[in-house]
Coordinates of C-alpha atoms and ligand atoms in Angstrom, one line a residue:
M26 CA -29.5 100.8 93.1
T27 CA -30.4 102.6 96.0
T28 CA -32.5 105.5 96.6
D29 CA -29.5 107.4 98.1
A30 CA -26.6 105.8 95.7
L31 CA -28.6 107.4 93.1
T32 CA -29.7 110.6 93.9
I33 CA -24.9 110.5 95.0
F34 CA -24.6 109.8 91.4
K35 CA -26.6 113.2 90.3
E36 CA -25.5 115.4 92.7
N37 CA -21.3 114.1 91.2
Q38 CA -22.7 115.0 88.5
K39 CA -24.4 118.3 88.8
K40 CA -20.4 119.3 90.8
S41 CA -18.3 118.0 87.9
W42 CA -20.1 119.7 84.9
G43 CA -20.5 122.5 86.6
L44 CA -17.2 123.8 85.4
F45 CA -18.1 122.6 81.4
A46 CA -18.3 126.2 80.4
P47 CA -15.1 127.0 78.4
I48 CA -15.9 124.8 76.4
E49 CA -18.3 125.7 74.5
I50 CA -16.5 127.4 72.0
F51 CA -15.2 124.0 70.4
T52 CA -19.6 122.9 70.8
T53 CA -20.8 125.3 69.2
I54 CA -20.4 124.1 65.7
P55 CA -21.3 121.2 66.3
A56 CA -24.5 122.5 67.5
A57 CA -24.9 124.1 64.4
S58 CA -24.8 120.9 62.5
L59 CA -27.2 119.5 65.3
V60 CA -29.9 121.6 65.1
N61 CA -29.4 121.5 61.2
F62 CA -29.4 118.0 60.4
S63 CA -33.0 117.5 62.9
G64 CA -34.8 120.2 60.4
A65 CA -35.9 122.4 63.1
K66 CA -37.9 124.7 61.5
S67 CA -39.0 128.5 63.0
G68 CA -41.5 128.2 65.2
Q69 CA -42.0 125.0 66.2
K70 CA -41.6 124.1 70.2
L71 CA -38.0 122.4 70.5
L72 CA -36.6 121.2 74.2
D73 CA -32.4 120.7 74.2
V74 CA -31.8 118.4 77.6
G75 CA -28.2 118.4 78.9
C76 CA -27.9 122.2 77.4
G77 CA -24.7 122.8 79.1
T78 CA -24.5 126.8 78.5
G79 CA -27.5 126.8 75.9
V80 CA -25.4 125.9 72.1
V81 CA -28.1 124.4 71.0
A82 CA -30.8 126.5 72.6
I83 CA -29.8 129.1 70.9
T84 CA -28.9 128.7 68.0
A85 CA -32.6 127.2 67.6
A86 CA -33.4 129.8 69.0
R87 CA -32.1 131.9 66.3
L88 CA -33.5 129.6 63.8
G89 CA -37.1 131.1 65.2
A90 CA -38.4 127.9 67.1
H91 CA -39.3 128.8 71.0
V92 CA -37.1 126.9 72.5
S93 CA -37.1 125.6 76.5
A94 CA -33.8 124.3 77.7
L95 CA -32.8 122.1 81.2
D96 CA -29.7 121.0 82.4
L97 CA -28.5 119.1 85.9
S98 CA -25.8 121.9 86.7
P99 CA -27.0 125.6 87.6
A100 CA -23.8 127.2 87.0
L101 CA -23.8 126.1 83.2
I102 CA -28.0 127.8 83.0
E103 CA -26.3 131.0 84.6
R104 CA -24.0 130.9 81.8
A105 CA -26.7 130.2 79.1
Q106 CA -29.0 133.0 79.7
E107 CA -26.5 135.0 80.1
N108 CA -25.7 133.7 76.9
A109 CA -29.1 134.0 75.4
D110 CA -29.4 137.8 76.3
I111 CA -26.2 138.3 74.7
A112 CA -27.9 136.8 71.4
E113 CA -31.2 138.8 73.0
V114 CA -33.2 135.4 72.4
K115 CA -35.6 134.1 74.5
V116 CA -35.5 130.0 76.0
N117 CA -36.4 128.7 78.6
F118 CA -34.0 127.7 81.0
Q119 CA -34.6 125.7 84.2
E120 CA -32.1 123.5 86.2
G121 CA -33.6 118.9 85.6
D122 CA -33.2 116.2 85.3
V123 CA -32.9 114.5 81.7
E124 CA -34.5 111.1 83.5
S125 CA -37.3 112.9 85.0
L126 CA -38.2 115.7 82.9
P127 CA -40.8 118.8 84.2
Y128 CA -43.0 119.5 80.8
A129 CA -46.5 117.8 80.0
D130 CA -46.7 114.1 77.6
G131 CA -46.0 115.5 74.2
S132 CA -44.9 119.2 74.8
F133 CA -43.0 119.0 71.5
D134 CA -42.3 119.2 67.7
V135 CA -38.7 118.4 68.2
V136 CA -36.5 117.2 71.5
L137 CA -32.1 117.9 70.7
S138 CA -29.5 116.3 72.9
Q139 CA -25.6 117.3 72.0
F140 CA -23.5 114.9 74.1
G141 CA -26.3 115.4 77.1
H142 CA -28.3 112.4 77.8
M143 CA -25.6 110.2 76.5
F144 CA -24.8 111.1 80.6
A145 CA -27.8 110.4 81.4
P146 CA -27.4 106.8 84.3
R147 CA -30.4 104.9 82.6
P148 CA -30.3 105.4 78.9
E149 CA -33.7 103.4 79.4
V150 CA -35.3 106.3 81.7
A151 CA -33.8 109.0 79.7
I152 CA -34.6 108.2 76.1
K153 CA -38.2 107.6 77.4
E154 CA -38.6 110.9 78.8
M155 CA -37.5 112.2 75.9
L156 CA -39.7 110.8 73.8
R157 CA -42.3 111.0 76.3
V158 CA -42.5 114.8 75.9
L159 CA -42.5 114.8 72.2
K160 CA -45.8 115.8 70.1
P161 CA -46.5 111.9 67.5
A162 CA -44.8 112.1 64.2
G163 CA -42.5 114.5 66.0
T164 CA -38.3 114.6 65.1
I165 CA -35.9 113.1 67.9
A166 CA -31.8 113.8 67.5
F167 CA -29.0 113.6 68.9
S168 CA -25.3 114.0 69.0
T169 CA -23.1 111.2 71.5
W170 CA -19.5 109.9 71.2
P171 CA -18.5 106.5 69.8
P172 CA -17.0 104.7 71.4
D173 CA -14.1 103.6 69.1
L174 CA -13.3 106.8 68.0
Y175 CA -10.5 109.5 70.4
V176 CA -13.5 111.3 72.7
G177 CA -14.9 107.5 73.1
R178 CA -11.6 106.0 73.7
L179 CA -10.9 109.4 76.8
F180 CA -14.0 108.1 78.7
S181 CA -13.6 104.8 78.4
L182 CA -9.7 105.6 80.0
V183 CA -11.6 108.1 82.8
A184 CA -13.7 105.2 83.3
K185 CA -11.0 102.4 84.1
Y186 CA -9.2 105.5 86.8
S187 CA -12.8 106.5 88.2
P188 CA -15.1 104.0 87.7
A189 CA -18.7 104.6 87.8
P190 CA -20.8 101.7 89.8
E191 CA -22.1 98.6 87.8
W192 CA -26.0 100.2 87.5
V193 CA -24.5 103.1 85.3
S194 CA -24.1 102.9 81.7
P195 CA -21.3 103.8 80.0
P196 CA -21.5 107.1 78.1
T197 CA -20.6 105.7 74.8
L198 CA -22.7 103.1 74.8
W199 CA -24.8 106.0 72.6
G200 CA -22.3 106.4 69.7
D201 CA -23.0 103.3 68.8
P202 CA -26.1 102.6 66.1
N203 CA -26.8 98.9 66.8
F204 CA -27.1 100.8 70.8
I205 CA -29.9 103.5 69.6
R206 CA -31.7 101.5 67.3
Q207 CA -32.8 99.2 69.7
Q208 CA -33.2 101.6 72.5
L209 CA -35.4 104.2 70.2
G210 CA -36.8 100.2 69.3
N211 CA -40.3 100.5 67.6
L212 CA -41.5 103.8 69.0
V213 CA -39.7 105.7 66.4
E214 CA -39.5 106.2 62.5
N215 CA -36.6 106.4 60.2
L216 CA -33.7 106.3 62.0
T217 CA -30.8 108.0 60.1
F218 CA -27.7 108.5 61.1
D219 CA -24.6 111.1 60.5
Q220 CA -21.2 112.6 60.7
G221 CA -20.6 114.9 62.6
T222 CA -17.0 116.7 63.3
M223 CA -15.0 119.0 65.9
L224 CA -12.6 121.1 66.5
F225 CA -10.6 121.2 69.9
T226 CA -8.2 123.8 70.2
A227 CA -4.9 123.7 72.2
L228 CA -1.0 125.2 72.0
S229 CA 0.5 121.9 73.6
F230 CA -0.5 118.8 75.1
G231 CA -0.1 120.7 78.4
H232 CA -2.8 123.0 77.5
Y233 CA -5.3 120.6 76.4
R234 CA -4.7 118.6 79.8
K235 CA -5.4 121.0 81.5
S236 CA -8.3 121.5 79.9
V237 CA -10.3 118.6 79.6
E238 CA -9.0 117.7 83.7
S239 CA -10.6 121.2 84.7
T240 CA -13.7 120.8 82.6
I241 CA -14.9 117.8 81.3
G242 CA -17.1 116.3 84.6
P243 CA -15.3 112.9 84.7
V244 CA -12.1 114.2 84.1
V245 CA -12.6 116.5 86.6
K246 CA -14.3 114.0 88.8
L247 CA -10.7 111.8 88.6
L248 CA -9.0 114.2 89.4
Q249 CA -10.7 115.2 92.5
E250 CA -10.8 111.8 94.0
A251 CA -7.2 111.2 92.4
K252 CA -5.3 114.6 94.9
D253 CA -4.5 112.6 97.5
N254 CA -2.7 109.7 95.3
P255 CA -0.6 111.3 92.5
E256 CA 0.9 108.1 92.1
K257 CA -2.6 107.3 90.3
L258 CA -2.5 110.8 89.0
N259 CA 0.9 110.6 87.4
Q260 CA -0.5 106.9 86.0
F261 CA -3.4 108.6 83.9
R262 CA -1.8 111.0 82.1
K263 CA 0.5 109.0 81.1
E264 CA -1.6 107.0 80.1
L265 CA -4.4 110.7 78.6
E266 CA -0.7 111.7 76.4
K267 CA -0.1 108.0 75.5
L268 CA -3.5 107.8 73.9
A269 CA -4.7 111.5 72.7
C270 CA -0.9 111.6 71.1
N271 CA -2.3 109.7 68.1
Y272 CA -5.1 112.3 67.7
F273 CA -3.1 115.2 68.5
I274 CA -2.2 116.9 64.9
D275 CA -1.0 121.1 64.7
N276 CA -2.6 122.0 67.6
H277 CA -6.0 120.1 67.6
F278 CA -7.9 117.5 68.1
K279 CA -10.7 116.4 65.3
Q280 CA -13.2 114.4 66.5
H281 CA -15.6 112.7 65.0
F282 CA -19.3 111.9 66.5
L283 CA -22.3 110.2 65.7
M284 CA -25.7 112.1 64.7
S285 CA -28.6 110.5 65.0
R286 CA -32.5 111.6 63.7
A287 CA -35.9 110.0 64.1
F288 CA -40.1 110.6 63.7
K289 CA -41.6 109.5 66.6
K290 CA -45.2 106.8 65.6
Ligands
SAM319 C1 -20.3 116.9 77.4 S1 -21.6 118.4 78.1 C2 -23.1 119.2 76.5 C3 -23.4 120.0 76.8 C4 -24.1 121.7 75.1 N1 -24.8 120.3 75.0 C5 -23.1 121.3 74.8 O1 -22.4 121.0 73.4 O2 -22.1 122.1 75.1 C6 -22.7 117.6 79.1 C7 -24.0 118.2 79.8 O3 -25.3 117.5 80.0 C8 -25.8 117.2 81.2 N2 -26.0 116.9 81.7 C9 -25.3 114.6 82.3 N3 -26.4 114.5 82.9 C10 -27.7 114.6 83.2 C11 -29.1 114.7 83.5 N4 -28.8 113.3 84.1 N5 -30.1 115.7 83.5 C12 -29.5 116.8 82.4 N6 -28.8 117.4 81.8 C13 -27.7 116.2 81.9 C14 -23.9 118.2 82.2 O4 -24.7 118.8 83.6 C15 -23.4 119.0 80.9 O5 -24.3 120.0 80.8

């Protein structure tokens, strides 16, 4: 992998995630689940990576934590600042990359990521950075999508039609406890897992498809790539409907996710 290939990949990520804001209504409740699971407390210094529109950061700031938050997408950072203003909390939002965090070693008591760091292409680089900026005995906690449940299966389907370069790690590896154990290794202790649930509501499958096609980074990218290839697009849509119909019940998808927490040694 060349530096150019990495830069192009990150630029694409930045653009394709920039439309994610409407999904914040679904990630708001999981944000409270992650903050509670992390045990974050008032007065602690906390970092939210891949913060999107700030749902985790703002939840933690409302608890009284001193929060910094970072995301690749400037459009989402702008929306996150608006959210913090509405909530009347202070958060230091910053555009940036989890693979190269702009903070000194040992800056934070708690480092969190909700469905964020899992999209960095090099897991070992992202986790090294997250642990670097964490104080000894500090808490790292994150929420991720398991490969065998609905959202994981959706990402695999998208990858079939819009394959990432071979050096990019599939994001749903972060939904596997064994992979997490391997990545955190002996740098942490007391690794603990729990399950959270997200409800994604939609009035019909058509509403759901329209929503994911216009907001979820990897799906947005696939739609861009397939815009002159109606056959490919139709085939993807058929497969998406076949997969989704197993999970779409009573106007919603009930999507379980994995929460992981550990303490830095
Ligand atoms: C599924 S969204 C989650 C957003 C937010 N945490 C939430 O729960 O609503 C994934 C987020 O990760 C961000 N992201 C992807 N790769 C990143 C990277 N390398 N560094 C920082 N943020 C990244 C995207 O821009 C996007 O905002």
